[in-house]
């Protein structure tokens, strides 16, 4: 069995309606995956399954989510081994885990994205591209910067933002 990490992007189902993590775990197990568990109520899921191509797992999860909850949500999946590597490669390990974030991408970002984002980001924000994922040291609350409005699927492709505390928490759950 392979352990996978799935990150859901924007789990708000409608005005005032959020996804209940027990429902997400049940959906995952109904697909035949095992040992589904979550970290905080923001769409971070770990589960076990047979070896399969990551895109096929993402498609299965997205289709099941749409069918069960009536909304499309982008889901990015990584193997446990790949996730441990993500956590280990944080280029800003000394930063505040709540203010250091990563945009985990379905497809790797091109290096040409960094100069574009550096023109937008205030000088105190540090950016780094590691294996196609974008790490950001906001140095303050991420919500206090205009950079967030440029970290969209429309501009960067399918991905989702997590803070370093969540990255490390998922890695810890993996053992």
PDB file of C-alpha atoms in Angstrom:
ATOM      1  CA  UNK A   1       0.000   0.000   0.000  1.00  0.00           C
ATOM      2  CA  UNK A   2       1.080   3.540  -0.768  1.00  0.00           C
ATOM      3  CA  UNK A   3       0.224   6.455   1.495  1.00  0.00           C
ATOM      4  CA  UNK A   4      -0.912   9.627  -0.228  1.00  0.00           C
ATOM      5  CA  UNK A   5      -1.437  13.243   0.797  1.00  0.00           C
ATOM      6  CA  UNK A   6      -4.306  15.099  -0.883  1.00  0.00           C
ATOM      7  CA  UNK A   7      -4.763  18.857  -0.620  1.00  0.00           C
ATOM      8  CA  UNK A   8      -8.153  20.292  -1.504  1.00  0.00           C
ATOM      9  CA  UNK A   9      -8.378  23.833  -2.809  1.00  0.00           C
ATOM     10  CA  UNK A  10     -11.224  25.955  -1.430  1.00  0.00           C
ATOM     11  CA  UNK A  11     -13.480  23.602   0.479  1.00  0.00           C
ATOM     12  CA  UNK A  12     -16.270  26.109   1.103  1.00  0.00           C
ATOM     13  CA  UNK A  13     -19.350  24.450  -0.358  1.00  0.00           C
ATOM     14  CA  UNK A  14     -21.486  27.552  -0.465  1.00  0.00           C
ATOM     15  CA  UNK A  15     -22.362  30.603   1.605  1.00  0.00           C
ATOM     16  CA  UNK A  16     -21.767  29.615   5.219  1.00  0.00           C
ATOM     17  CA  UNK A  17     -21.305  25.918   4.373  1.00  0.00           C
ATOM     18  CA  UNK A  18     -17.974  24.191   4.985  1.00  0.00           C
ATOM     19  CA  UNK A  19     -16.963  20.651   4.313  1.00  0.00           C
ATOM     20  CA  UNK A  20     -17.073  18.348   7.337  1.00  0.00           C
ATOM     21  CA  UNK A  21     -13.864  16.308   7.492  1.00  0.00           C
ATOM     22  CA  UNK A  22     -15.737  13.125   8.497  1.00  0.00           C
ATOM     23  CA  UNK A  23     -17.673  13.391   5.210  1.00  0.00           C
ATOM     24  CA  UNK A  24     -14.410  13.797   3.275  1.00  0.00           C
ATOM     25  CA  UNK A  25     -12.937  10.714   4.957  1.00  0.00           C
ATOM     26  CA  UNK A  26     -16.092   8.713   4.197  1.00  0.00           C
ATOM     27  CA  UNK A  27     -16.015   9.794   0.534  1.00  0.00           C
ATOM     28  CA  UNK A  28     -12.382   8.696   0.281  1.00  0.00           C
ATOM     29  CA  UNK A  29     -13.032   5.324   1.861  1.00  0.00           C
ATOM     30  CA  UNK A  30     -16.070   4.781  -0.392  1.00  0.00           C
ATOM     31  CA  UNK A  31     -13.640   5.030  -3.326  1.00  0.00           C
ATOM     32  CA  UNK A  32     -11.760   2.047  -1.914  1.00  0.00           C
ATOM     33  CA  UNK A  33      -8.947   3.954  -0.249  1.00  0.00           C
ATOM     34  CA  UNK A  34      -8.106   3.068   3.339  1.00  0.00           C
ATOM     35  CA  UNK A  35      -7.029   4.684   6.583  1.00  0.00           C
ATOM     36  CA  UNK A  36      -8.349   8.127   5.612  1.00  0.00           C
ATOM     37  CA  UNK A  37      -7.456  10.823   8.107  1.00  0.00           C
ATOM     38  CA  UNK A  38      -7.353  14.609   8.065  1.00  0.00           C
ATOM     39  CA  UNK A  39      -5.332  17.432   9.548  1.00  0.00           C
ATOM     40  CA  UNK A  40      -7.285  20.501  10.646  1.00  0.00           C
ATOM     41  CA  UNK A  41     -10.549  21.307   8.903  1.00  0.00           C
ATOM     42  CA  UNK A  42      -9.057  22.872   5.781  1.00  0.00           C
ATOM     43  CA  UNK A  43      -8.930  19.997   3.307  1.00  0.00           C
ATOM     44  CA  UNK A  44      -5.745  18.115   4.190  1.00  0.00           C
ATOM     45  CA  UNK A  45      -6.233  14.391   3.704  1.00  0.00           C
ATOM     46  CA  UNK A  46      -4.001  11.333   4.119  1.00  0.00           C
ATOM     47  CA  UNK A  47      -5.047   7.909   2.884  1.00  0.00           C
ATOM     48  CA  UNK A  48      -3.723   4.563   1.668  1.00  0.00           C
ATOM     49  CA  UNK A  49      -4.200   2.986  -1.713  1.00  0.00           C
ATOM     50  CA  UNK A  50      -2.607   0.824  -4.324  1.00  0.00           C
ATOM     51  CA  UNK A  51       0.090   2.214  -6.567  1.00  0.00           C
ATOM     52  CA  UNK A  52      -1.561   4.289  -9.271  1.00  0.00           C
ATOM     53  CA  UNK A  53      -0.642   7.303 -11.369  1.00  0.00           C
ATOM     54  CA  UNK A  54      -1.169  10.500  -9.346  1.00  0.00           C
ATOM     55  CA  UNK A  55      -3.342  12.133 -12.073  1.00  0.00           C
ATOM     56  CA  UNK A  56      -5.776   9.215 -11.977  1.00  0.00           C
ATOM     57  CA  UNK A  57      -6.091   9.488  -8.180  1.00  0.00           C
ATOM     58  CA  UNK A  58      -6.691  13.242  -8.469  1.00  0.00           C
ATOM     59  CA  UNK A  59      -9.380  12.666 -11.106  1.00  0.00           C
ATOM     60  CA  UNK A  60     -11.123   9.994  -9.024  1.00  0.00           C
ATOM     61  CA  UNK A  61     -11.146  12.202  -5.935  1.00  0.00           C
ATOM     62  CA  UNK A  62     -12.367  15.264  -7.847  1.00  0.00           C
ATOM     63  CA  UNK A  63     -15.174  13.304  -9.551  1.00  0.00           C
ATOM     64  CA  UNK A  64     -16.283  11.785  -6.247  1.00  0.00           C
ATOM     65  CA  UNK A  65     -16.186  15.190  -4.564  1.00  0.00           C
ATOM     66  CA  UNK A  66     -18.347  16.748  -7.265  1.00  0.00           C
ATOM     67  CA  UNK A  67     -20.824  13.872  -7.091  1.00  0.00           C
ATOM     68  CA  UNK A  68     -21.070  13.851  -3.302  1.00  0.00           C
ATOM     69  CA  UNK A  69     -20.902  17.587  -2.532  1.00  0.00           C
ATOM     70  CA  UNK A  70     -22.165  19.184  -5.757  1.00  0.00           C
ATOM     71  CA  UNK A  71     -19.114  21.350  -6.387  1.00  0.00           C
ATOM     72  CA  UNK A  72     -15.833  20.971  -8.256  1.00  0.00           C
ATOM     73  CA  UNK A  73     -12.742  21.298  -6.099  1.00  0.00           C
ATOM     74  CA  UNK A  74      -9.191  21.011  -7.417  1.00  0.00           C
ATOM     75  CA  UNK A  75      -7.278  18.326  -5.530  1.00  0.00           C
ATOM     76  CA  UNK A  76      -3.496  18.005  -5.587  1.00  0.00           C
ATOM     77  CA  UNK A  77      -2.080  14.618  -4.570  1.00  0.00           C
ATOM     78  CA  UNK A  78       1.453  13.625  -3.576  1.00  0.00           C
ATOM     79  CA  UNK A  79       2.855  10.326  -2.359  1.00  0.00           C
ATOM     80  CA  UNK A  80       4.049  10.216   1.260  1.00  0.00           C
ATOM     81  CA  UNK A  81       7.642  10.084   0.033  1.00  0.00           C
ATOM     82  CA  UNK A  82       7.147  13.154  -2.159  1.00  0.00           C
ATOM     83  CA  UNK A  83       5.453  14.996   0.719  1.00  0.00           C
ATOM     84  CA  UNK A  84       8.316  14.285   3.107  1.00  0.00           C
ATOM     85  CA  UNK A  85      10.625  15.771   0.481  1.00  0.00           C
ATOM     86  CA  UNK A  86       8.421  18.895   0.232  1.00  0.00           C
ATOM     87  CA  UNK A  87       8.640  19.390   4.001  1.00  0.00           C
ATOM     88  CA  UNK A  88      12.406  18.783   4.087  1.00  0.00           C
ATOM     89  CA  UNK A  89      13.082  21.289   1.308  1.00  0.00           C
ATOM     90  CA  UNK A  90      11.503  24.327   2.958  1.00  0.00           C
ATOM     91  CA  UNK A  91      13.934  27.118   1.992  1.00  0.00           C
ATOM     92  CA  UNK A  92      12.722  29.257   4.921  1.00  0.00           C
ATOM     93  CA  UNK A  93      12.866  26.817   7.879  1.00  0.00           C
ATOM     94  CA  UNK A  94      13.649  29.570  10.402  1.00  0.00           C
ATOM     95  CA  UNK A  95      10.566  31.594   9.512  1.00  0.00           C
ATOM     96  CA  UNK A  96       7.278  31.723  11.384  1.00  0.00           C
ATOM     97  CA  UNK A  97       5.432  28.585  10.249  1.00  0.00           C
ATOM     98  CA  UNK A  98       2.171  30.510  10.027  1.00  0.00           C
ATOM     99  CA  UNK A  99       3.722  33.160   7.779  1.00  0.00           C
ATOM    100  CA  UNK A 100       5.768  30.851   5.551  1.00  0.00           C
ATOM    101  CA  UNK A 101       3.667  29.215   2.887  1.00  0.00           C
ATOM    102  CA  UNK A 102       3.893  27.008  -0.140  1.00  0.00           C
ATOM    103  CA  UNK A 103       1.712  26.923  -3.223  1.00  0.00           C
ATOM    104  CA  UNK A 104       1.729  23.197  -3.955  1.00  0.00           C
ATOM    105  CA  UNK A 105       1.268  22.798  -7.686  1.00  0.00           C
ATOM    106  CA  UNK A 106      -0.261  20.019  -9.746  1.00  0.00           C
ATOM    107  CA  UNK A 107       2.206  20.782 -12.538  1.00  0.00           C
ATOM    108  CA  UNK A 108       5.566  22.383 -11.725  1.00  0.00           C
ATOM    109  CA  UNK A 109       5.808  26.136 -12.129  1.00  0.00           C
ATOM    110  CA  UNK A 110       8.315  27.426 -14.660  1.00  0.00           C
ATOM    111  CA  UNK A 111      11.261  29.444 -13.373  1.00  0.00           C
ATOM    112  CA  UNK A 112       9.905  32.430 -15.346  1.00  0.00           C
ATOM    113  CA  UNK A 113       7.158  32.831 -12.719  1.00  0.00           C
ATOM    114  CA  UNK A 114       9.609  34.073 -10.070  1.00  0.00           C
ATOM    115  CA  UNK A 115      10.608  37.355 -11.770  1.00  0.00           C
ATOM    116  CA  UNK A 116       6.942  38.148 -12.429  1.00  0.00           C
ATOM    117  CA  UNK A 117       5.999  37.548  -8.794  1.00  0.00           C
ATOM    118  CA  UNK A 118       9.035  39.437  -7.492  1.00  0.00           C
ATOM    119  CA  UNK A 119       7.842  42.528  -9.372  1.00  0.00           C
ATOM    120  CA  UNK A 120       4.518  42.284  -7.536  1.00  0.00           C
ATOM    121  CA  UNK A 121       5.728  41.235  -4.082  1.00  0.00           C
ATOM    122  CA  UNK A 122       6.918  43.802  -1.523  1.00  0.00           C
ATOM    123  CA  UNK A 123      10.677  43.746  -0.927  1.00  0.00           C
ATOM    124  CA  UNK A 124      10.395  42.072   2.473  1.00  0.00           C
ATOM    125  CA  UNK A 125       8.734  38.970   1.000  1.00  0.00           C
ATOM    126  CA  UNK A 126      11.089  36.162  -0.016  1.00  0.00           C
ATOM    127  CA  UNK A 127      10.165  33.758  -2.820  1.00  0.00           C
ATOM    128  CA  UNK A 128      11.736  30.456  -3.858  1.00  0.00           C
ATOM    129  CA  UNK A 129      10.841  27.818  -6.406  1.00  0.00           C
ATOM    130  CA  UNK A 130      11.613  24.283  -5.189  1.00  0.00           C
ATOM    131  CA  UNK A 131      10.794  21.376  -7.485  1.00  0.00           C
ATOM    132  CA  UNK A 132       8.111  23.472  -9.172  1.00  0.00           C
ATOM    133  CA  UNK A 133       6.327  24.514  -5.966  1.00  0.00           C
ATOM    134  CA  UNK A 134       6.378  28.140  -4.822  1.00  0.00           C
ATOM    135  CA  UNK A 135       7.604  28.843  -1.289  1.00  0.00           C
ATOM    136  CA  UNK A 136       6.895  32.271   0.198  1.00  0.00           C
ATOM    137  CA  UNK A 137       8.157  33.866   3.394  1.00  0.00           C
ATOM    138  CA  UNK A 138       5.520  36.552   3.881  1.00  0.00           C
ATOM    139  CA  UNK A 139       7.259  37.792   7.085  1.00  0.00           C
ATOM    140  CA  UNK A 140       3.824  38.880   8.314  1.00  0.00           C
ATOM    141  CA  UNK A 141       0.269  37.683   7.922  1.00  0.00           C
ATOM    142  CA  UNK A 142      -0.189  36.519   4.318  1.00  0.00           C
ATOM    143  CA  UNK A 143      -3.597  38.223   4.227  1.00  0.00           C
ATOM    144  CA  UNK A 144      -1.843  41.580   4.626  1.00  0.00           C
ATOM    145  CA  UNK A 145      -0.224  41.441   1.187  1.00  0.00           C
ATOM    146  CA  UNK A 146      -1.519  41.910  -2.350  1.00  0.00           C
ATOM    147  CA  UNK A 147       0.567  38.951  -3.497  1.00  0.00           C
ATOM    148  CA  UNK A 148      -2.196  36.515  -2.550  1.00  0.00           C
ATOM    149  CA  UNK A 149      -4.433  37.851  -5.310  1.00  0.00           C
ATOM    150  CA  UNK A 150      -1.793  36.753  -7.838  1.00  0.00           C
ATOM    151  CA  UNK A 151      -1.467  33.195  -6.535  1.00  0.00           C
ATOM    152  CA  UNK A 152      -4.535  31.975  -8.380  1.00  0.00           C
ATOM    153  CA  UNK A 153      -5.286  29.004 -10.579  1.00  0.00           C
ATOM    154  CA  UNK A 154      -5.987  31.363 -13.450  1.00  0.00           C
ATOM    155  CA  UNK A 155      -2.517  32.916 -13.181  1.00  0.00           C
ATOM    156  CA  UNK A 156      -0.375  29.990 -12.002  1.00  0.00           C
ATOM    157  CA  UNK A 157      -2.281  26.800 -12.741  1.00  0.00           C
ATOM    158  CA  UNK A 158      -3.882  24.286 -10.394  1.00  0.00           C
ATOM    159  CA  UNK A 159      -2.401  24.434  -6.943  1.00  0.00           C
ATOM    160  CA  UNK A 160      -3.236  25.285  -3.375  1.00  0.00           C
ATOM    161  CA  UNK A 161      -1.595  27.282  -0.616  1.00  0.00           C
ATOM    162  CA  UNK A 162      -0.610  25.784   2.739  1.00  0.00           C
ATOM    163  CA  UNK A 163       1.463  27.241   5.548  1.00  0.00           C
ATOM    164  CA  UNK A 164       4.635  25.576   6.819  1.00  0.00           C
ATOM    165  CA  UNK A 165       2.889  24.463  10.018  1.00  0.00           C
ATOM    166  CA  UNK A 166       0.450  22.416   7.927  1.00  0.00           C
ATOM    167  CA  UNK A 167       3.255  21.053   5.721  1.00  0.00           C
ATOM    168  CA  UNK A 168       5.141  19.910   8.812  1.00  0.00           C
ATOM    169  CA  UNK A 169       2.003  18.591  10.502  1.00  0.00           C
ATOM    170  CA  UNK A 170       1.227  16.383   7.511  1.00  0.00           C
ATOM    171  CA  UNK A 171       4.834  15.155   7.407  1.00  0.00           C
ATOM    172  CA  UNK A 172       4.617  14.304  11.114  1.00  0.00           C
ATOM    173  CA  UNK A 173       1.390  12.368  10.546  1.00  0.00           C
ATOM    174  CA  UNK A 174       3.211  10.358   7.885  1.00  0.00           C
ATOM    175  CA  UNK A 175       5.805   9.334  10.481  1.00  0.00           C
TER     176      UNK A 175
END
